[in-house]
Amino acid sequence: MTSTPDLAAVSLQRLTYTYPATDRPALDDITLDIPAGQFCAVVGRNGAGKSTLCYTVAGFVPHFYHGALAGGLRVAGVDVPAASLAALAGRVGLVFANPFNQITGARFTVREEVAFGLENLGVPRPEMSARIDEVLALAGLTGLADRSPYALSGGQQQRLAIASVIVMRPQVLVLDEPTSQLDPVGTREVFEALHRLARSGGAAAETTVVLAEHKLEWIAVYADRVIVLDRGRIVRDGPPAEVLADPALADYGLTPTRYTAAARLAAGRGLVFVDRPLPVTLEQAITYFEDKRLSENPLGPVSDRAPGSVGDRPEQFLDRF
Amino acid sequence: MTDAFSLYAARPSGLHRLNPLTTLALVGFCLVAGLALPGPWGPYAVFLLVLLLAAWGQVLPDLLRDALKIALPFAVSVFLIQGLFWTGGTPVVGLGPLSLKREGLLFAAQSTGHILAVVGSFLLLSLTTRPDALMRTLDQRGLPKALTYVVLATIQIAPRFQAKANTILDAQRSRGLETEGGVRQRVRALLPLVVPLILGSLIDIEERAMSLEARGFSRTGEKTSLLVLPDSAAQRIARWLLLVGMVAVVAAALTLGSR
Amino acid sequence: MFKRNFTTLTLALIPVAIAINIAIGQLIVLLKLPIYLDSIGTVLVGLLAGPLAGLVAGGLTNLIWGLSGLNPTYTPFFYVAAVIGLLAGVFGALRWAKKIWLWLIGGLLTGVVAAILSAPTSAIVFGGVTGAGTDLLVAALRASGAGIMQATFGQGIVSDPIDKLVSFLIVWLIVLALPVRLKARFPQADKLPGETTVADSWDA
């Protein structure tokens, strides 16, 4: 295991990986550098290789899954194929979709569950307590510290899973569809907690985040960068405003955000003639529609109409204008 | 604590405040004495001791209720079977063509005493000791941490699994499968429901294992513990005395038995 | 020695297997079926992860089931359950599960061993009875002049082999249905029923 102060927290060089007992590579010639502190989202249809990329960055490929790996893989300054999984624990954190499976079961309270990783790292007791208090507060779980982990809701359990990993102060946090089993409220809570934890999780430096996710609207708000995977290859890579507004998104089995869809619909109906990229977030959508040439809007300026909540569907959203 | 597979009843008692190791030694002594003391009345003396300890732990009604519930079917069976069918015993009460034999009844009394002592001892431990406190005290003293993990995870996963199985049972009942059909039919109706449950839980273990790894489960080197359990010199001495007591009881039983 | 002998996957498997034992065992009791089926998880661990893991899963099932206070009468039989897991593991290691009939013979043998091993505890601790329906058999045997130990063994030798045969069959079907990718990751992967290709080549 060698440590070098390289800039990239995650670095894959021409990496190809094939699971045992399969023929087709799950990751096909991937080259990817993620700078320290970046929030990088990974999107793509089911089976595109998102989970495999997550497992690779977290060191479970090749150490847990075995199979055939070719190419270079460095994470948090560690040459992953040469290191052990135990050596990666604490440097790289991994969060899954199913909150239930991530509860160790070996601890009876939320507080002790968070302590599990720190105990394994041998963190002294006073420091452990301080770190746990801080993380529980950021995850919004302080009031539940003495409850059984199994008595929490799905969203609370998922925040507990993230907190339990973040408390170990990993340089890289990997999340594999952490909200796919949650309702909209749980999803919002998880994203907000994730943002707080990754940006002020007590660590000296900001945590690098690699997030596989289907919910593009949340990615549009929080990610610095979006990577689109298809058949194990990177097919798009760039800032969310660029990648998520790309019409080619549909080719990769992805549905654009309702804001992009609304803007595209408006442009298609000849309502908007703005020469700027399509919006991917609510904020961008508002600017986008405010910006359009007023003279060509038969309904008058947007600000004249009553402010209301934005509808859930593109058509409803469009009705405001 | 209702979320774990445990009877633990939180009470403000001295027994509850003991270090789990001390309670374990106490229960171990009762168990050994209950099985080693000469019958038929030795085991009952031990059961009485268990009841006194339960009273100290403020769990006497719970323990008595559970112990009787478990021991009663055994007691009925053993008194009837061994009482009636003891070969070559002295008849004391005639029941038509059959008769209760004196030796059979004494044997049944001793067996019932054994059951009460064993069940009572286990219940005393379950009712007054938090399983996580017990296991973690043991792992702080050298029991493999992996074993602690297995035991504690089991008692938290089992109730959830059981809840799922009960959902299947309810579905079966609502379809009348409990009463209808023969044994083979009922088993055959149950399997398509139980097998997917087992398969699903097996597929989940992959993520469970990965989550453990990500939390440093396999990491070697010094580990620390958030949980600290109180202990005292007096309790340490008590534990040694109980250990000596266990040896003494077994030795006494062997000497008495060989005479 | 505990962690050195078991992979994390095996350690994650054991609690789930014990939960399967307990849940199915209780379900069968509630359905009043004349069978136990409380060692499916134990046999599963033995087959997938080897004799030692099976031994631990079996022993812990009865210890936890009993010490949790829910079924204290099971605890004294923990060694029987441990041997069941051990035997399933040994038969698995011998590749008996590759052929269904050989594996089922393993189930019958396990049942016979279980009956022999449980008789002494049953006779000494519980006076030869179980407090359940099979006690009628004990009564009949006692009435025909059998000793306590013989009567207890007689009860066991009738019910145990059938029970273990059915348990071994269910486990065999479950393992057959497991995804190959998951099967490939267990210590006894190459000895399981069905396809278990393990390609573990490295060209990094």
Short mmCIF file of C-alpha atoms in Angstrom, two decimals, chain A residues 5-202:
data_model
loop_
_atom_site.label_atom_id
_atom_site.label_comp_id
_atom_site.label_asym_id
_atom_site.label_seq_id
_atom_site.Cartn_x
_atom_site.Cartn_y
_atom_site.Cartn_z
CA PRO A 5 -0.56 13.18 -2.42
CA ASP A 6 -2.24 12.99 -5.82
CA LEU A 7 -4.98 15.49 -6.57
CA ALA A 8 -7.58 12.98 -7.70
CA ALA A 9 -9.39 11.26 -4.81
CA VAL A 10 -10.56 8.59 -7.22
CA SER A 11 -8.62 7.55 -10.29
CA LEU A 12 -9.53 4.77 -12.71
CA GLN A 13 -7.10 4.21 -15.59
CA ARG A 14 -8.39 2.12 -18.52
CA LEU A 15 -10.19 -0.11 -16.06
CA THR A 16 -12.06 -3.16 -17.30
CA TYR A 17 -13.78 -5.55 -14.92
CA THR A 18 -15.68 -8.80 -15.47
CA TYR A 19 -17.64 -10.58 -12.71
CA PRO A 20 -16.93 -14.26 -12.07
CA ALA A 21 -19.02 -16.63 -14.19
CA THR A 22 -19.89 -13.93 -16.77
CA ASP A 23 -18.53 -13.18 -20.24
CA ARG A 24 -19.33 -9.50 -20.81
CA PRO A 25 -17.34 -6.90 -18.83
CA ALA A 26 -19.47 -4.91 -16.35
CA LEU A 27 -17.03 -1.98 -16.67
CA ASP A 28 -15.43 -1.55 -20.08
CA ASP A 29 -12.25 0.51 -20.44
CA ILE A 30 -13.14 3.26 -17.97
CA THR A 31 -10.83 6.18 -17.39
CA LEU A 32 -12.05 8.57 -14.73
CA ASP A 33 -10.46 11.08 -12.35
CA ILE A 34 -12.53 12.59 -9.56
CA PRO A 35 -10.81 15.51 -7.77
CA ALA A 36 -10.93 15.65 -3.97
CA GLY A 37 -14.09 17.30 -2.66
CA GLN A 38 -16.10 16.82 -5.84
CA PHE A 39 -19.72 15.62 -5.72
CA CYS A 40 -19.90 13.29 -8.67
CA ALA A 41 -23.18 11.67 -9.72
CA VAL A 42 -23.33 8.49 -11.80
CA VAL A 43 -26.48 7.88 -13.85
CA GLY A 44 -27.61 5.31 -16.40
CA ARG A 45 -30.23 2.66 -16.95
CA ASN A 46 -30.42 -0.49 -14.83
CA GLY A 47 -27.53 -2.78 -15.65
CA ALA A 48 -25.42 0.05 -17.10
CA GLY A 49 -22.70 -0.59 -14.53
CA LYS A 50 -23.54 2.03 -11.87
CA SER A 51 -23.43 -0.38 -8.94
CA THR A 52 -20.27 -2.04 -10.24
CA LEU A 53 -18.59 1.37 -10.50
CA CYS A 54 -19.63 2.08 -6.90
CA TYR A 55 -18.30 -1.27 -5.68
CA THR A 56 -15.07 -0.68 -7.61
CA VAL A 57 -14.44 2.74 -6.10
CA ALA A 58 -15.19 1.29 -2.64
CA GLY A 59 -12.72 -1.58 -3.20
CA PHE A 60 -15.28 -4.43 -3.23
CA VAL A 61 -14.30 -5.04 -6.82
CA PRO A 62 -11.99 -6.92 -6.90
CA HIS A 63 -11.65 -7.81 -3.20
CA PHE A 64 -15.14 -9.05 -2.40
CA TYR A 65 -16.42 -10.01 -5.82
CA HIS A 66 -13.19 -11.41 -7.28
CA GLY A 67 -13.51 -11.77 -11.06
CA ALA A 68 -11.10 -10.32 -13.62
CA LEU A 69 -9.81 -6.76 -13.28
CA ALA A 70 -7.49 -4.98 -15.68
CA GLY A 71 -6.19 -1.42 -15.51
CA GLY A 72 -5.29 0.99 -12.73
CA LEU A 73 -7.40 1.87 -9.67
CA ARG A 74 -6.36 4.35 -6.97
CA VAL A 75 -8.79 5.59 -4.32
CA ALA A 76 -7.94 7.96 -1.46
CA GLY A 77 -4.24 7.55 -2.24
CA VAL A 78 -4.41 3.76 -2.03
CA ASP A 79 -3.61 1.34 -4.84
CA VAL A 80 -6.83 -0.66 -4.41
CA PRO A 81 -5.95 -4.01 -6.04
CA ALA A 82 -2.77 -4.15 -3.93
CA ALA A 83 -4.47 -3.16 -0.63
CA SER A 84 -6.83 -5.17 1.59
CA LEU A 85 -10.49 -4.36 2.21
CA ALA A 86 -9.71 -3.80 5.88
CA ALA A 87 -7.10 -1.20 4.91
CA LEU A 88 -9.73 0.66 2.89
CA ALA A 89 -12.28 0.71 5.73
CA GLY A 90 -12.42 4.21 7.12
CA ARG A 91 -10.87 5.73 3.99
CA VAL A 92 -13.74 4.83 1.68
CA GLY A 93 -17.34 4.57 2.85
CA LEU A 94 -20.14 2.69 1.07
CA VAL A 95 -23.91 3.16 1.42
CA PHE A 96 -26.49 0.87 -0.22
CA ALA A 97 -30.10 1.16 -1.33
CA ASN A 98 -31.62 -1.07 1.33
CA PRO A 99 -31.35 0.56 4.76
CA PHE A 100 -32.30 -2.65 6.57
CA ASN A 101 -29.28 -4.58 5.28
CA GLN A 102 -26.88 -1.87 6.42
CA ILE A 103 -27.83 -2.04 10.07
CA THR A 104 -25.20 -4.28 11.64
CA GLY A 105 -27.73 -5.91 13.97
CA ALA A 106 -24.97 -6.18 16.54
CA ARG A 107 -25.91 -2.94 18.32
CA PHE A 108 -29.10 -2.13 20.17
CA THR A 109 -29.20 1.68 19.94
CA VAL A 110 -28.68 4.26 17.19
CA ARG A 111 -25.75 5.72 19.11
CA GLU A 112 -23.99 2.38 19.43
CA GLU A 113 -24.72 1.57 15.79
CA VAL A 114 -22.88 4.75 14.75
CA ALA A 115 -20.05 3.76 17.11
CA PHE A 116 -19.56 0.34 15.45
CA GLY A 117 -17.13 1.58 12.77
CA LEU A 118 -15.22 3.79 15.21
CA GLU A 119 -14.79 0.87 17.62
CA ASN A 120 -13.33 -1.21 14.80
CA LEU A 121 -10.96 1.62 13.92
CA GLY A 122 -9.86 1.78 17.56
CA VAL A 123 -10.89 5.42 18.08
CA PRO A 124 -10.50 6.40 21.78
CA ARG A 125 -13.77 6.66 23.72
CA PRO A 126 -13.92 10.43 24.41
CA GLU A 127 -13.23 11.25 20.78
CA MET A 128 -15.79 8.65 19.73
CA SER A 129 -18.53 10.34 21.77
CA ALA A 130 -17.77 13.78 20.35
CA ARG A 131 -17.75 12.53 16.77
CA ILE A 132 -20.99 10.60 17.22
CA ASP A 133 -22.78 13.61 18.72
CA GLU A 134 -21.68 15.79 15.83
CA VAL A 135 -22.71 13.34 13.12
CA LEU A 136 -26.06 12.53 14.75
CA ALA A 137 -26.86 16.26 14.82
CA LEU A 138 -25.95 16.69 11.15
CA ALA A 139 -28.01 13.65 10.21
CA GLY A 140 -30.97 14.95 12.22
CA LEU A 141 -30.98 11.89 14.49
CA THR A 142 -30.01 13.41 17.84
CA GLY A 143 -33.44 12.81 19.38
CA LEU A 144 -33.38 9.17 18.31
CA ALA A 145 -29.92 8.31 19.70
CA ASP A 146 -31.23 5.85 22.31
CA ARG A 147 -33.80 4.16 20.09
CA SER A 148 -33.33 0.79 18.45
CA PRO A 149 -32.05 1.17 14.86
CA TYR A 150 -34.88 -1.14 13.82
CA ALA A 151 -37.50 1.20 15.28
CA LEU A 152 -36.64 3.96 12.77
CA SER A 153 -38.41 4.77 9.49
CA GLY A 154 -36.73 3.89 6.18
CA GLY A 155 -35.53 7.46 5.66
CA GLN A 156 -34.20 7.65 9.22
CA GLN A 157 -32.44 4.30 8.81
CA GLN A 158 -30.82 5.49 5.60
CA ARG A 159 -29.60 8.67 7.32
CA LEU A 160 -28.28 6.42 10.09
CA ALA A 161 -26.43 4.33 7.48
CA ILE A 162 -24.84 7.46 5.99
CA ALA A 163 -24.00 8.85 9.43
CA SER A 164 -22.45 5.52 10.48
CA VAL A 165 -20.10 5.70 7.49
CA ILE A 166 -19.39 9.46 7.57
CA VAL A 167 -18.45 9.28 11.26
CA MET A 168 -15.40 7.25 10.19
CA ARG A 169 -14.31 10.32 8.18
CA PRO A 170 -13.75 8.64 4.85
CA GLN A 171 -12.02 10.65 2.14
CA VAL A 172 -14.40 9.18 -0.39
CA LEU A 173 -18.07 8.40 0.22
CA VAL A 174 -19.77 6.09 -2.28
CA LEU A 175 -23.57 5.76 -2.35
CA ASP A 176 -25.37 3.22 -4.52
CA GLU A 177 -28.92 4.49 -5.11
CA PRO A 178 -29.42 5.45 -1.46
CA THR A 179 -32.95 6.77 -1.97
CA SER A 180 -34.39 4.16 -4.33
CA GLN A 181 -36.45 2.54 -1.55
CA LEU A 182 -37.59 5.80 0.02
CA ASP A 183 -40.66 7.99 -0.40
CA PRO A 184 -40.28 11.66 -1.51
CA VAL A 185 -40.03 12.91 2.09
CA GLY A 186 -37.38 10.33 2.96
CA THR A 187 -35.50 11.20 -0.24
CA ARG A 188 -35.45 14.90 0.56
CA GLU A 189 -34.25 14.24 4.12
CA VAL A 190 -31.49 11.95 2.90
CA PHE A 191 -30.24 14.42 0.28
CA GLU A 192 -30.27 17.33 2.70
CA ALA A 193 -28.47 15.28 5.37
CA LEU A 194 -25.98 14.01 2.79
CA HIS A 195 -25.22 17.56 1.73
CA ARG A 196 -24.68 18.70 5.34
CA LEU A 197 -22.57 15.66 6.20
CA ALA A 198 -20.40 15.74 3.10
CA ARG A 199 -19.82 19.47 3.34
CA SER A 200 -19.27 19.75 7.10
CA GLY A 201 -18.94 16.20 8.34
CA GLY A 202 -16.31 17.18 10.86
#
